[in-house]
Amino acid sequence: MLNKFFVILFSWILIALPAFSQDGDPNESLKEVEVIVGLEKIITLDFVPNSVIKIANENLVSYQLVPQKKQILLTGIKAGDTTLTVRDLAGDIKARYLLKVTASDQSKVVVQLKELLGDVEGLEIGIKGDAVFVGGQIVVPSDIGKVVVILEKYPDVLRLVELSPQTQLVIAKKMQDEMQKSTLRDVTVRVVNGTFWIEGVVNSQEESNKAEQIARAYLPDQIQNLARRTDAVQTTKKPPFENLLTINTKPKPEPLAKLFKITAQFVELTKAYDKTFGFSWTPTIGNGGGSIQVGKTGSGGVATSSQGTLAATISNLFPKLNSAKSAGHARVVQSGVIIVKDNVEGAINKTSKIPYAIGTGDNLKSGTAVSGFELRITPNMLQEEKINLKMVISVKATTGDSVPTELDNTVNTQIIVKSQESAVVGGVVQNKFTTDYDRDPPVQETIENGSALFSFLKSKKYSTNRSQFVIFVTPEIIESASSGAQEVERKFRKRSR
């Protein structure tokens, strides 16, 4: 029984010994692979690898898995030794490698350049043959200066850096936009074989020099020195831009003057109010009665005598009253339109004549009162469709009396108004107040065949007149004097129902 137990134990040890031998020495099945810092190493497998790859020290080596090609791309980061374990799709370990990462002088330079220029978009850093190279196309123009400054410290590095063609097109567009904003509207910029071509027509050598200054301002830093380096891909020595501008010796035609349509509206508001109150009492006595004589006698006394019968008729025994009120309100609106050139004076004159007469018969005198307004205006074009208006406004007004009185008012001013907007230029207000006491009898009576015993008159007359003048001005920029003619024709067009 004991012998049987030892046989079974010995058989189990013989079976397990290979397994202990396989897992106990991990270096026994490792394949040694040498990786150089900064260089790529490709490992080709005979099976499809799993996406899970285990590297003992990821600070030494980075990897990229390509399952379709059954390949693993290794890149050395830092010198040292580490292991790589690869499994198949079932999860079983199919291969193990001992990675020996070594660093040469070239690989050290590659590591340093990647640390300094790794954030520059479009760059490629590596080793080809026995030389370290920096190549690619820089996307951001401001990175060129950084690349040039850093590579100056590595004179043995092959520089194959160029500016991206798409970035050159963007720079050319910015150059052209800036030139056209600077009154060089006939100048264009395009990229030909890596060089900026400035084309078009200018009016003087000063404008040509101005275009070159703008082009230099938009050129990326150090691009000219980079293009002329003898060890660069672009060995042809040529300037970063070509001035192909044509200078026009003919005098530049004067621009057409701006036209303005000025609309002026004159508004006159008048208000009048009269109030009269009178009290008249004038009793009279008729002439058909007797008479009474009162006189002094010769002895110095007073004697009276009468003849006939004393009789008389008294009329207008009761006082008479007269009260009246009157008020009036009027609004007069006049408008005028004129079209003038920029910085040229235009005038609008609107007047009306009021005839009047004084006296009767041979003493009749007549005359004419003038009222209205006159506007003299000079427009001047400013920026953002704003217009400077220099105006002189004269207003003539008349009062509503039997003999009209003329009143002149003048306003001289300058204002700034945006096109198609209205402005109140100024207002002139005239107030007139009159009050009469006991001046004219409110009731005029003709006394016939009698005489007034007495006359009592009490009257008051109150008058107020108010006039206000306001002028609205609306300027508008137009392309031609015919603008708006259709609207005027529409107003006079005959319409049928």
GROMACS .gro file of C-alpha atoms in nm:
model
  497
    1MET     CA    1   0.000   0.000   0.000
    2LEU     CA    2   0.282   0.237   0.091
    3ASN     CA    3   0.469   0.150  -0.228
    4LYS     CA    4   0.162   0.233  -0.429
    5PHE     CA    5   0.144   0.576  -0.264
    6PHE     CA    6   0.507   0.656  -0.351
    7VAL     CA    7   0.450   0.554  -0.714
    8ILE     CA    8   0.157   0.790  -0.747
    9LEU     CA    9   0.348   1.078  -0.584
   10PHE     CA   10   0.651   1.021  -0.809
   11SER     CA   11   0.430   1.019  -1.120
   12TRP     CA   12   0.266   1.348  -1.017
   13ILE     CA   13   0.606   1.513  -0.964
   14LEU     CA   14   0.722   1.399  -1.309
   15ILE     CA   15   0.410   1.548  -1.467
   16ALA     CA   16   0.425   1.882  -1.280
   17LEU     CA   17   0.800   1.934  -1.316
   18PRO     CA   18   0.786   2.077  -1.674
   19ALA     CA   19   0.514   2.319  -1.566
   20PHE     CA   20   0.718   2.442  -1.271
   21SER     CA   21   1.015   2.471  -1.501
   22GLN     CA   22   0.814   2.686  -1.753
   23ASP     CA   23   0.661   2.935  -1.502
   24GLY     CA   24   0.946   2.939  -1.257
   25ASP     CA   25   1.203   3.095  -1.498
   26PRO     CA   26   1.039   3.381  -1.686
   27ASN     CA   27   1.351   3.460  -1.891
   28GLU     CA   28   1.372   3.107  -2.032
   29SER     CA   29   1.102   3.174  -2.302
   30LEU     CA   30   1.176   3.549  -2.358
   31LYS     CA   31   1.285   3.666  -2.701
   32GLU     CA   32   1.535   3.948  -2.688
   33VAL     CA   33   1.456   4.259  -2.900
   34GLU     CA   34   1.675   4.570  -2.921
   35VAL     CA   35   1.502   4.908  -2.942
   36ILE     CA   36   1.685   5.238  -2.994
   37VAL     CA   37   1.559   5.552  -2.828
   38GLY     CA   38   1.383   5.775  -3.082
   39LEU     CA   39   1.359   5.501  -3.347
   40GLU     CA   40   1.076   5.267  -3.438
   41LYS     CA   41   1.096   4.888  -3.417
   42ILE     CA   42   0.838   4.659  -3.584
   43ILE     CA   43   0.763   4.311  -3.443
   44THR     CA   44   0.573   4.077  -3.676
   45LEU     CA   45   0.368   3.797  -3.510
   46ASP     CA   46   0.246   3.465  -3.643
   47PHE     CA   47  -0.096   3.504  -3.479
   48VAL     CA   48  -0.360   3.772  -3.438
   49PRO     CA   49  -0.276   3.959  -3.116
   50ASN     CA   50  -0.521   4.059  -2.846
   51SER     CA   51  -0.580   4.430  -2.788
   52VAL     CA   52  -0.445   4.391  -2.434
   53ILE     CA   53  -0.065   4.420  -2.439
   54LYS     CA   54   0.136   4.435  -2.122
   55ILE     CA   55   0.460   4.635  -2.097
   56ALA     CA   56   0.632   4.612  -1.760
   57ASN     CA   57   0.772   4.966  -1.773
   58GLU     CA   58   0.576   5.195  -2.005
   59ASN     CA   59   0.816   5.481  -1.936
   60LEU     CA   60   1.078   5.310  -2.151
   61VAL     CA   61   0.878   5.206  -2.457
   62SER     CA   62   0.556   5.313  -2.628
   63TYR     CA   63   0.368   5.083  -2.861
   64GLN     CA   64   0.108   5.087  -3.137
   65LEU     CA   65  -0.090   4.773  -3.223
   66VAL     CA   66  -0.182   4.688  -3.584
   67PRO     CA   67  -0.399   4.370  -3.563
   68GLN     CA   68  -0.472   4.354  -3.937
   69LYS     CA   69  -0.103   4.323  -4.015
   70LYS     CA   70  -0.022   4.115  -3.702
   71GLN     CA   71   0.235   4.378  -3.608
   72ILE     CA   72   0.341   4.578  -3.302
   73LEU     CA   73   0.516   4.912  -3.355
   74LEU     CA   74   0.758   4.996  -3.071
   75THR     CA   75   0.923   5.337  -3.009
   76GLY     CA   76   1.204   5.377  -2.756
   77ILE     CA   77   1.160   5.655  -2.502
   78LYS     CA   78   1.438   5.606  -2.249
   79ALA     CA   79   1.726   5.358  -2.208
   80GLY     CA   80   1.658   5.050  -1.995
   81ASP     CA   81   1.520   4.693  -1.997
   82THR     CA   82   1.156   4.585  -1.979
   83THR     CA   83   0.932   4.296  -2.088
   84LEU     CA   84   0.649   4.275  -2.339
   85THR     CA   85   0.373   4.015  -2.308
   86VAL     CA   86   0.138   3.944  -2.602
   87ARG     CA   87  -0.180   3.733  -2.586
   88ASP     CA   88  -0.395   3.591  -2.862
   89LEU     CA   89  -0.768   3.649  -2.911
   90ALA     CA   90  -0.848   3.370  -2.662
   91GLY     CA   91  -0.647   3.546  -2.392
   92ASP     CA   92  -0.360   3.296  -2.380
   93ILE     CA   93   0.000   3.414  -2.364
   94LYS     CA   94   0.153   3.345  -2.705
   95ALA     CA   95   0.476   3.548  -2.697
   96ARG     CA   96   0.704   3.728  -2.449
   97TYR     CA   97   0.988   3.963  -2.534
   98LEU     CA   98   1.276   4.114  -2.345
   99LEU     CA   99   1.309   4.472  -2.471
  100LYS     CA  100   1.654   4.625  -2.440
  101VAL     CA  101   1.621   4.999  -2.497
  102THR     CA  102   1.950   5.163  -2.578
  103ALA     CA  103   2.031   5.528  -2.639
  104SER     CA  104   2.274   5.662  -2.897
  105ASP     CA  105   2.384   6.022  -2.955
  106GLN     CA  106   2.125   6.059  -3.231
  107SER     CA  107   1.846   5.912  -3.025
  108LYS     CA  108   1.925   6.150  -2.741
  109VAL     CA  109   1.888   6.444  -2.981
  110VAL     CA  110   1.553   6.305  -3.100
  111VAL     CA  111   1.428   6.282  -2.741
  112GLN     CA  112   1.534   6.639  -2.668
  113LEU     CA  113   1.372   6.775  -2.984
  114LYS     CA  114   1.045   6.596  -2.908
  115GLU     CA  115   1.040   6.748  -2.563
  116LEU     CA  116   1.101   7.097  -2.708
  117LEU     CA  117   0.892   7.079  -3.027
  118GLY     CA  118   0.639   6.807  -2.954
  119ASP     CA  119   0.352   7.057  -2.924
  120VAL     CA  120   0.411   7.209  -3.272
  121GLU     CA  121   0.137   7.088  -3.505
  122GLY     CA  122   0.254   6.926  -3.831
  123LEU     CA  123   0.614   6.848  -3.729
  124GLU     CA  124   0.784   6.511  -3.774
  125ILE     CA  125   1.104   6.431  -3.580
  126GLY     CA  126   1.314   6.118  -3.640
  127ILE     CA  127   1.635   5.958  -3.770
  128LYS     CA  128   1.701   5.877  -4.133
  129GLY     CA  129   2.031   5.717  -4.220
  130ASP     CA  130   2.284   5.870  -3.988
  131ALA     CA  131   2.112   6.210  -3.951
  132VAL     CA  132   1.840   6.344  -3.725
  133PHE     CA  133   1.577   6.532  -3.922
  134VAL     CA  134   1.291   6.772  -3.843
  135GLY     CA  135   1.038   6.793  -4.124
  136GLY     CA  136   0.675   6.841  -4.204
  137GLN     CA  137   0.449   7.138  -4.270
  138ILE     CA  138   0.383   7.392  -3.996
  139VAL     CA  139   0.017   7.484  -3.968
  140VAL     CA  140   0.038   7.776  -3.725
  141PRO     CA  141   0.262   8.054  -3.869
  142SER     CA  142   0.366   8.178  -3.526
  143ASP     CA  143   0.534   7.840  -3.456
  144ILE     CA  144   0.797   7.899  -3.725
  145GLY     CA  145   0.993   8.138  -3.508
  146LYS     CA  146   0.993   7.886  -3.223
  147VAL     CA  147   1.119   7.606  -3.451
  148VAL     CA  148   1.399   7.821  -3.597
  149VAL     CA  149   1.521   7.941  -3.258
  150ILE     CA  150   1.537   7.587  -3.116
  151LEU     CA  151   1.702   7.433  -3.424
  152GLU     CA  152   1.976   7.697  -3.412
  153LYS     CA  153   2.111   7.505  -3.111
  154TYR     CA  154   2.125   7.181  -3.318
  155PRO     CA  155   2.334   7.266  -3.626
  156ASP     CA  156   2.368   6.898  -3.731
  157VAL     CA  157   1.992   6.843  -3.753
  158LEU     CA  158   1.852   6.829  -4.106
  159ARG     CA  159   1.576   7.092  -4.136
  160LEU     CA  160   1.301   7.005  -4.381
  161VAL     CA  161   1.032   7.231  -4.237
  162GLU     CA  162   0.795   7.421  -4.467
  163LEU     CA  163   0.482   7.629  -4.420
  164SER     CA  164   0.158   7.445  -4.493
  165PRO     CA  165   0.003   7.545  -4.832
  166GLN     CA  166  -0.336   7.595  -4.665
  167THR     CA  167  -0.180   7.830  -4.412
  168GLN     CA  168  -0.016   8.025  -4.696
  169LEU     CA  169  -0.357   8.073  -4.856
  170VAL     CA  170  -0.497   8.205  -4.528
  171ILE     CA  171  -0.208   8.452  -4.497
  172ALA     CA  172  -0.255   8.566  -4.856
  173LYS     CA  173  -0.625   8.631  -4.789
  174LYS     CA  174  -0.539   8.840  -4.482
  175MET     CA  175  -0.282   9.039  -4.683
  176GLN     CA  176  -0.536   9.114  -4.954
  177ASP     CA  177  -0.810   9.217  -4.709
  178GLU     CA  178  -0.578   9.456  -4.527
  179MET     CA  179  -0.459   9.613  -4.853
  180GLN     CA  180  -0.814   9.672  -4.972
  181LYS     CA  181  -0.904   9.826  -4.636
  182SER     CA  182  -0.609  10.063  -4.686
  183THR     CA  183  -0.766  10.207  -5.009
  184LEU     CA  184  -0.573   9.963  -5.233
  185ARG     CA  185  -0.894   9.819  -5.375
  186ASP     CA  186  -0.742   9.699  -5.704
  187VAL     CA  187  -0.468   9.487  -5.542
  188THR     CA  188  -0.489   9.107  -5.504
  189VAL     CA  189  -0.256   8.849  -5.342
  190ARG     CA  190  -0.214   8.482  -5.439
  191VAL     CA  191   0.037   8.203  -5.365
  192VAL     CA  192   0.248   8.064  -5.650
  193ASN     CA  193   0.502   7.787  -5.571
  194GLY     CA  194   0.527   7.898  -5.210
  195THR     CA  195   0.573   8.268  -5.294
  196PHE     CA  196   0.318   8.545  -5.240
  197TRP     CA  197   0.241   8.733  -5.562
  198ILE     CA  198   0.110   9.088  -5.519
  199GLU     CA  199  -0.079   9.186  -5.835
  200GLY     CA  200  -0.304   9.469  -5.950
  201VAL     CA  201  -0.293   9.839  -6.033
  202VAL     CA  202  -0.193  10.129  -5.807
  203ASN     CA  203  -0.181  10.501  -5.876
  204SER     CA  204   0.164  10.586  -5.743
  205GLN     CA  205   0.494  10.445  -5.620
  206GLU     CA  206   0.388  10.535  -5.265
  207GLU     CA  207   0.091  10.300  -5.291
  208SER     CA  208   0.320  10.024  -5.425
  209ASN     CA  209   0.553  10.068  -5.127
  210LYS     CA  210   0.252  10.064  -4.897
  211ALA     CA  211   0.144   9.727  -5.039
  212GLU     CA  212   0.493   9.584  -4.972
  213GLN     CA  213   0.485   9.710  -4.613
  214ILE     CA  214   0.154   9.537  -4.552
  215ALA     CA  215   0.287   9.213  -4.705
  216ARG     CA  216   0.594   9.218  -4.481
  217ALA     CA  217   0.378   9.278  -4.176
  218TYR     CA  218   0.177   8.961  -4.244
  219LEU     CA  219   0.475   8.737  -4.331
  220PRO     CA  220   0.542   8.479  -4.057
  221ASP     CA  221   0.852   8.528  -3.845
  222GLN     CA  222   1.179   8.401  -3.996
  223ILE     CA  223   1.012   8.251  -4.303
  224GLN     CA  224   1.256   8.432  -4.532
  225ASN     CA  225   1.566   8.301  -4.353
  226LEU     CA  226   1.414   7.954  -4.340
  227ALA     CA  227   1.357   7.948  -4.715
  228ARG     CA  228   1.711   8.059  -4.794
  229ARG     CA  229   1.895   7.805  -4.580
  230THR     CA  230   2.129   7.591  -4.789
  231ASP     CA  231   2.037   7.270  -4.608
  232ALA     CA  232   1.661   7.311  -4.652
  233VAL     CA  233   1.445   7.136  -4.907
  234GLN     CA  234   1.379   7.465  -5.081
  235THR     CA  235   1.728   7.556  -5.199
  236THR     CA  236   1.625   7.822  -5.451
  237LYS     CA  237   1.707   8.162  -5.310
  238LYS     CA  238   1.408   8.387  -5.372
  239PRO     CA  239   1.218   8.651  -5.174
  240PRO     CA  240   0.905   8.548  -4.984
  241PHE     CA  241   0.687   8.773  -5.204
  242GLU     CA  242   0.695   8.927  -5.552
  243ASN     CA  243   0.573   9.281  -5.623
  244LEU     CA  244   0.398   9.258  -5.961
  245LEU     CA  245   0.197   9.578  -5.925
  246THR     CA  246   0.139   9.811  -6.221
  247ILE     CA  247   0.160  10.183  -6.150
  248ASN     CA  248  -0.108  10.382  -6.333
  249THR     CA  249   0.039  10.715  -6.444
  250LYS     CA  250  -0.299  10.858  -6.545
  251PRO     CA  251  -0.455  11.092  -6.290
  252LYS     CA  252  -0.719  10.929  -6.080
  253PRO     CA  253  -1.066  11.059  -6.169
  254GLU     CA  254  -1.235  11.261  -5.906
  255PRO     CA  255  -1.512  11.070  -5.731
  256LEU     CA  256  -1.864  11.183  -5.800
  257ALA     CA  257  -2.001  11.419  -5.543
  258LYS     CA  258  -2.265  11.285  -5.310
  259LEU     CA  259  -2.622  11.399  -5.368
  260PHE     CA  260  -2.857  11.486  -5.085
  261LYS     CA  261  -3.232  11.527  -5.090
  262ILE     CA  262  -3.326  11.782  -4.823
  263THR     CA  263  -3.689  11.791  -4.709
  264ALA     CA  264  -3.791  12.091  -4.495
  265GLN     CA  265  -4.130  12.123  -4.327
  266PHE     CA  266  -4.235  12.459  -4.182
  267VAL     CA  267  -4.508  12.441  -3.917
  268GLU     CA  268  -4.682  12.758  -3.790
  269LEU     CA  269  -4.922  12.746  -3.498
  270THR     CA  270  -5.131  13.056  -3.420
  271LYS     CA  271  -5.377  13.118  -3.140
  272ALA     CA  272  -5.584  13.434  -3.076
  273TYR     CA  273  -5.829  13.524  -2.798
  274ASP     CA  274  -6.035  13.843  -2.743
  275LYS     CA  275  -6.262  13.933  -2.453
  276THR     CA  276  -6.467  14.258  -2.425
  277PHE     CA  277  -6.685  14.389  -2.143
  278GLY     CA  278  -6.853  14.735  -2.136
  279PHE     CA  279  -7.096  14.935  -1.919
  280SER     CA  280  -7.265  15.246  -2.074
  281TRP     CA  281  -7.527  15.474  -1.919
  282THR     CA  282  -7.621  15.798  -2.096
  283PRO     CA  283  -7.978  15.923  -2.024
  284THR     CA  284  -8.100  16.207  -2.251
  285ILE     CA  285  -8.380  16.465  -2.232
  286GLY     CA  286  -8.587  16.591  -2.523
  287ASN     CA  287  -8.602  16.958  -2.644
  288GLY     CA  288  -8.983  17.009  -2.663
  289GLY     CA  289  -9.054  17.119  -2.303
  290GLY     CA  290  -9.053  17.463  -2.124
  291SER     CA  291  -8.763  17.647  -1.971
  292ILE     CA  292  -8.649  17.754  -1.625
  293GLN     CA  293  -8.433  18.060  -1.572
  294VAL     CA  294  -8.224  18.117  -1.267
  295GLY     CA  295  -8.041  18.452  -1.229
  296LYS     CA  296  -7.929  18.737  -1.005
  297THR     CA  297  -8.137  19.049  -0.947
  298GLY     CA  298  -8.019  19.407  -0.931
  299SER     CA  299  -8.039  19.415  -0.552
  300GLY     CA  300  -7.808  19.118  -0.536
  301GLY     CA  301  -8.064  18.852  -0.469
  302VAL     CA  302  -8.156  18.542  -0.670
  303ALA     CA  303  -8.467  18.537  -0.878
  304THR     CA  304  -8.625  18.262  -1.080
  305SER     CA  305  -8.877  18.271  -1.351
  306SER     CA  306  -9.044  18.020  -1.575
  307GLN     CA  307  -9.209  18.034  -1.906
  308GLY     CA  308  -9.434  17.775  -2.042
  309THR     CA  309  -9.473  17.433  -1.898
  310LEU     CA  310  -9.168  17.231  -1.797
  311ALA     CA  311  -9.200  16.898  -1.971
  312ALA     CA  312  -8.939  16.660  -2.107
  313THR     CA  313  -8.889  16.294  -2.201
  314ILE     CA  314  -8.590  16.111  -2.056
  315SER     CA  315  -8.460  15.825  -2.268
  316ASN     CA  316  -8.185  15.564  -2.205
  317LEU     CA  317  -8.283  15.564  -1.844
  318PHE     CA  318  -8.137  15.215  -1.786
  319PRO     CA  319  -7.767  15.132  -1.837
  320LYS     CA  320  -7.662  14.906  -2.122
  321LEU     CA  321  -7.411  14.621  -2.107
  322ASN     CA  322  -7.197  14.470  -2.382
  323SER     CA  323  -6.992  14.147  -2.342
  324ALA     CA  324  -6.830  13.937  -2.616
  325LYS     CA  325  -6.568  13.665  -2.654
  326SER     CA  326  -6.385  13.535  -2.964
  327ALA     CA  327  -6.108  13.278  -3.011
  328GLY     CA  328  -5.927  13.131  -3.308
  329HIS     CA  329  -5.669  12.857  -3.370
  330ALA     CA  330  -5.489  12.785  -3.692
  331ARG     CA  331  -5.205  12.557  -3.811
  332VAL     CA  332  -5.018  12.618  -4.132
  333VAL     CA  333  -4.787  12.349  -4.269
  334GLN     CA  334  -4.561  12.413  -4.564
  335SER     CA  335  -4.298  12.180  -4.702
  336GLY     CA  336  -4.021  12.206  -4.956
  337VAL     CA  337  -3.776  11.961  -5.115
  338ILE     CA  338  -3.438  12.040  -5.271
  339ILE     CA  339  -3.154  11.825  -5.408
  340VAL     CA  340  -2.800  11.957  -5.359
  341LYS     CA  341  -2.445  11.829  -5.397
  342ASP     CA  342  -2.203  11.765  -5.115
  343ASN     CA  343  -2.064  12.090  -4.970
  344VAL     CA  344  -2.284  12.305  -5.201
  345GLU     CA  345  -2.539  12.550  -5.063
  346GLY     CA  346  -2.907  12.510  -5.148
  347ALA     CA  347  -3.202  12.735  -5.064
  348ILE     CA  348  -3.576  12.693  -5.009
  349ASN     CA  349  -3.798  13.003  -4.997
  350LYS     CA  350  -4.168  12.992  -4.906
  351THR     CA  351  -4.354  13.327  -4.876
  352SER     CA  352  -4.712  13.451  -4.877
  353LYS     CA  353  -4.847  13.808  -4.922
  354ILE     CA  354  -5.132  13.955  -4.716
  355PRO     CA  355  -5.296  14.274  -4.857
  356TYR     CA  356  -5.451  14.529  -4.620
  357ALA     CA  357  -5.624  14.873  -4.642
  358ILE     CA  358  -5.645  15.170  -4.400
  359GLY     CA  359  -5.899  15.451  -4.405
  360THR     CA  360  -6.181  15.530  -4.642
  361GLY     CA  361  -6.243  15.759  -4.933
  362ASP     CA  362  -5.963  15.996  -5.009
  363ASN     CA  363  -5.773  15.876  -4.702
  364LEU     CA  364  -5.765  15.513  -4.817
  365LYS     CA  365  -5.422  15.358  -4.804
  366SER     CA  366  -5.334  15.001  -4.897
  367GLY     CA  367  -5.031  14.780  -4.851
  368THR     CA  368  -4.902  14.420  -4.848
  369ALA     CA  369  -4.751  14.223  -4.559
  370VAL     CA  370  -4.515  13.934  -4.634
  371SER     CA  371  -4.489  13.616  -4.423
  372GLY     CA  372  -4.307  13.286  -4.475
  373PHE     CA  373  -3.967  13.128  -4.429
  374GLU     CA  374  -3.636  13.093  -4.614
  375LEU     CA  375  -3.390  12.806  -4.560
  376ARG     CA  376  -3.030  12.811  -4.684
  377ILE     CA  377  -2.856  12.478  -4.620
  378THR     CA  378  -2.513  12.329  -4.698
  379PRO     CA  379  -2.474  11.950  -4.643
  380ASN     CA  380  -2.138  11.781  -4.580
  381MET     CA  381  -2.093  11.401  -4.584
  382LEU     CA  382  -1.943  11.236  -4.274
  383GLN     CA  383  -1.878  10.874  -4.174
  384GLU     CA  384  -2.149  10.612  -4.110
  385GLU     CA  385  -2.403  10.797  -4.331
  386LYS     CA  386  -2.402  11.097  -4.098
  387ILE     CA  387  -2.449  11.441  -4.253
  388ASN     CA  388  -2.334  11.777  -4.121
  389LEU     CA  389  -2.596  12.043  -4.202
  390LYS     CA  390  -2.501  12.411  -4.196
  391MET     CA  391  -2.825  12.610  -4.200
  392VAL     CA  392  -2.948  12.967  -4.193
  393ILE     CA  393  -3.324  12.998  -4.133
  394SER     CA  394  -3.521  13.322  -4.171
  395VAL     CA  395  -3.886  13.337  -4.056
  396LYS     CA  396  -4.124  13.627  -4.125
  397ALA     CA  397  -4.450  13.642  -3.933
  398THR     CA  398  -4.742  13.886  -3.930
  399THR     CA  399  -4.990  13.975  -3.659
  400GLY     CA  400  -5.365  13.960  -3.707
  401ASP     CA  401  -5.432  14.333  -3.653
  402SER     CA  402  -5.605  14.558  -3.902
  403VAL     CA  403  -5.261  14.684  -3.994
  404PRO     CA  404  -5.041  14.369  -3.998
  405THR     CA  405  -4.705  14.390  -3.828
  406GLU     CA  406  -4.412  14.198  -3.976
  407LEU     CA  407  -4.171  14.018  -3.745
  408ASP     CA  408  -3.839  13.874  -3.869
  409ASN     CA  409  -3.651  13.590  -3.692
  410THR     CA  410  -3.320  13.434  -3.801
  411VAL     CA  411  -3.156  13.110  -3.681
  412ASN     CA  412  -2.797  13.022  -3.778
  413THR     CA  413  -2.679  12.676  -3.668
  414GLN     CA  414  -2.499  12.350  -3.756
  415ILE     CA  415  -2.628  12.005  -3.669
  416ILE     CA  416  -2.536  11.641  -3.747
  417VAL     CA  417  -2.819  11.416  -3.865
  418LYS     CA  418  -2.812  11.059  -3.993
  419SER     CA  419  -2.951  10.992  -4.339
  420GLN     CA  420  -3.334  10.956  -4.353
  421GLU     CA  421  -3.374  11.083  -3.997
  422SER     CA  422  -3.548  11.409  -3.902
  423ALA     CA  423  -3.434  11.685  -3.671
  424VAL     CA  424  -3.610  11.985  -3.520
  425VAL     CA  425  -3.392  12.276  -3.618
  426GLY     CA  426  -3.541  12.552  -3.402
  427GLY     CA  427  -3.856  12.714  -3.277
  428VAL     CA  428  -3.955  13.082  -3.266
  429VAL     CA  429  -4.236  13.180  -3.031
  430GLN     CA  430  -4.411  13.518  -3.045
  431ASN     CA  431  -4.658  13.627  -2.776
  432LYS     CA  432  -4.860  13.952  -2.781
  433PHE     CA  433  -5.089  14.063  -2.498
  434THR     CA  434  -5.302  14.386  -2.498
  435THR     CA  435  -5.545  14.523  -2.240
  436ASP     CA  436  -5.763  14.836  -2.298
  437TYR     CA  437  -5.958  15.022  -2.025
  438ASP     CA  438  -6.242  15.272  -2.099
  439ARG     CA  439  -6.104  15.323  -2.445
  440ASP     CA  440  -6.386  15.268  -2.687
  441PRO     CA  441  -6.752  15.280  -2.582
  442PRO     CA  442  -6.901  14.935  -2.611
  443VAL     CA  443  -7.231  15.086  -2.727
  444GLN     CA  444  -7.234  15.382  -2.963
  445GLU     CA  445  -7.564  15.574  -2.962
  446THR     CA  446  -7.670  15.871  -3.172
  447ILE     CA  447  -7.852  16.136  -2.970
  448GLU     CA  448  -8.115  16.323  -3.174
  449ASN     CA  449  -8.341  16.613  -3.063
  450GLY     CA  450  -8.208  16.605  -2.712
  451SER     CA  451  -7.913  16.643  -2.488
  452ALA     CA  452  -7.743  16.402  -2.250
  453LEU     CA  453  -7.797  16.458  -1.886
  454PHE     CA  454  -7.469  16.274  -1.814
  455SER     CA  455  -7.254  15.996  -1.963
  456PHE     CA  456  -7.114  15.705  -1.765
  457LEU     CA  457  -6.872  15.460  -1.943
  458LYS     CA  458  -6.683  15.162  -1.803
  459SER     CA  459  -6.517  14.906  -2.041
  460LYS     CA  460  -6.231  14.657  -2.061
  461LYS     CA  461  -6.088  14.475  -2.361
  462TYR     CA  462  -5.837  14.185  -2.331
  463SER     CA  463  -5.654  14.038  -2.636
  464THR     CA  464  -5.382  13.775  -2.668
  465ASN     CA  465  -5.207  13.649  -2.983
  466ARG     CA  466  -4.952  13.370  -2.988
  467SER     CA  467  -4.753  13.236  -3.282
  468GLN     CA  468  -4.503  12.949  -3.284
  469PHE     CA  469  -4.282  12.838  -3.572
  470VAL     CA  470  -4.102  12.500  -3.594
  471ILE     CA  471  -3.893  12.365  -3.883
  472PHE     CA  472  -3.823  11.993  -3.940
  473VAL     CA  473  -3.531  11.898  -4.168
  474THR     CA  474  -3.479  11.547  -4.313
  475PRO     CA  475  -3.164  11.478  -4.524
  476GLU     CA  476  -3.128  11.166  -4.740
  477ILE     CA  477  -2.834  11.035  -4.942
  478ILE     CA  478  -2.936  10.950  -5.300
  479GLU     CA  479  -2.748  10.804  -5.596
  480SER     CA  480  -2.910  11.018  -5.864
  481ALA     CA  481  -3.133  11.323  -5.891
  482SER     CA  482  -3.398  11.101  -6.050
  483SER     CA  483  -3.442  10.906  -5.726
  484GLY     CA  484  -3.798  10.939  -5.601
  485ALA     CA  485  -3.934  11.063  -5.935
  486GLN     CA  486  -4.167  10.766  -5.962
  487GLU     CA  487  -4.322  10.845  -5.627
  488VAL     CA  488  -4.391  11.204  -5.738
  489GLU     CA  489  -4.540  11.084  -6.066
  490ARG     CA  490  -4.766  10.845  -5.879
  491LYS     CA  491  -4.922  11.134  -5.687
  492PHE     CA  492  -5.018  11.313  -6.009
  493ARG     CA  493  -5.124  11.004  -6.196
  494LYS     CA  494  -5.489  11.002  -6.294
  495ARG     CA  495  -5.680  10.730  -6.122
  496SER     CA  496  -6.005  10.579  -6.243
  497ARG     CA  497  -6.254  10.377  -6.052
   0.00000   0.00000   0.00000
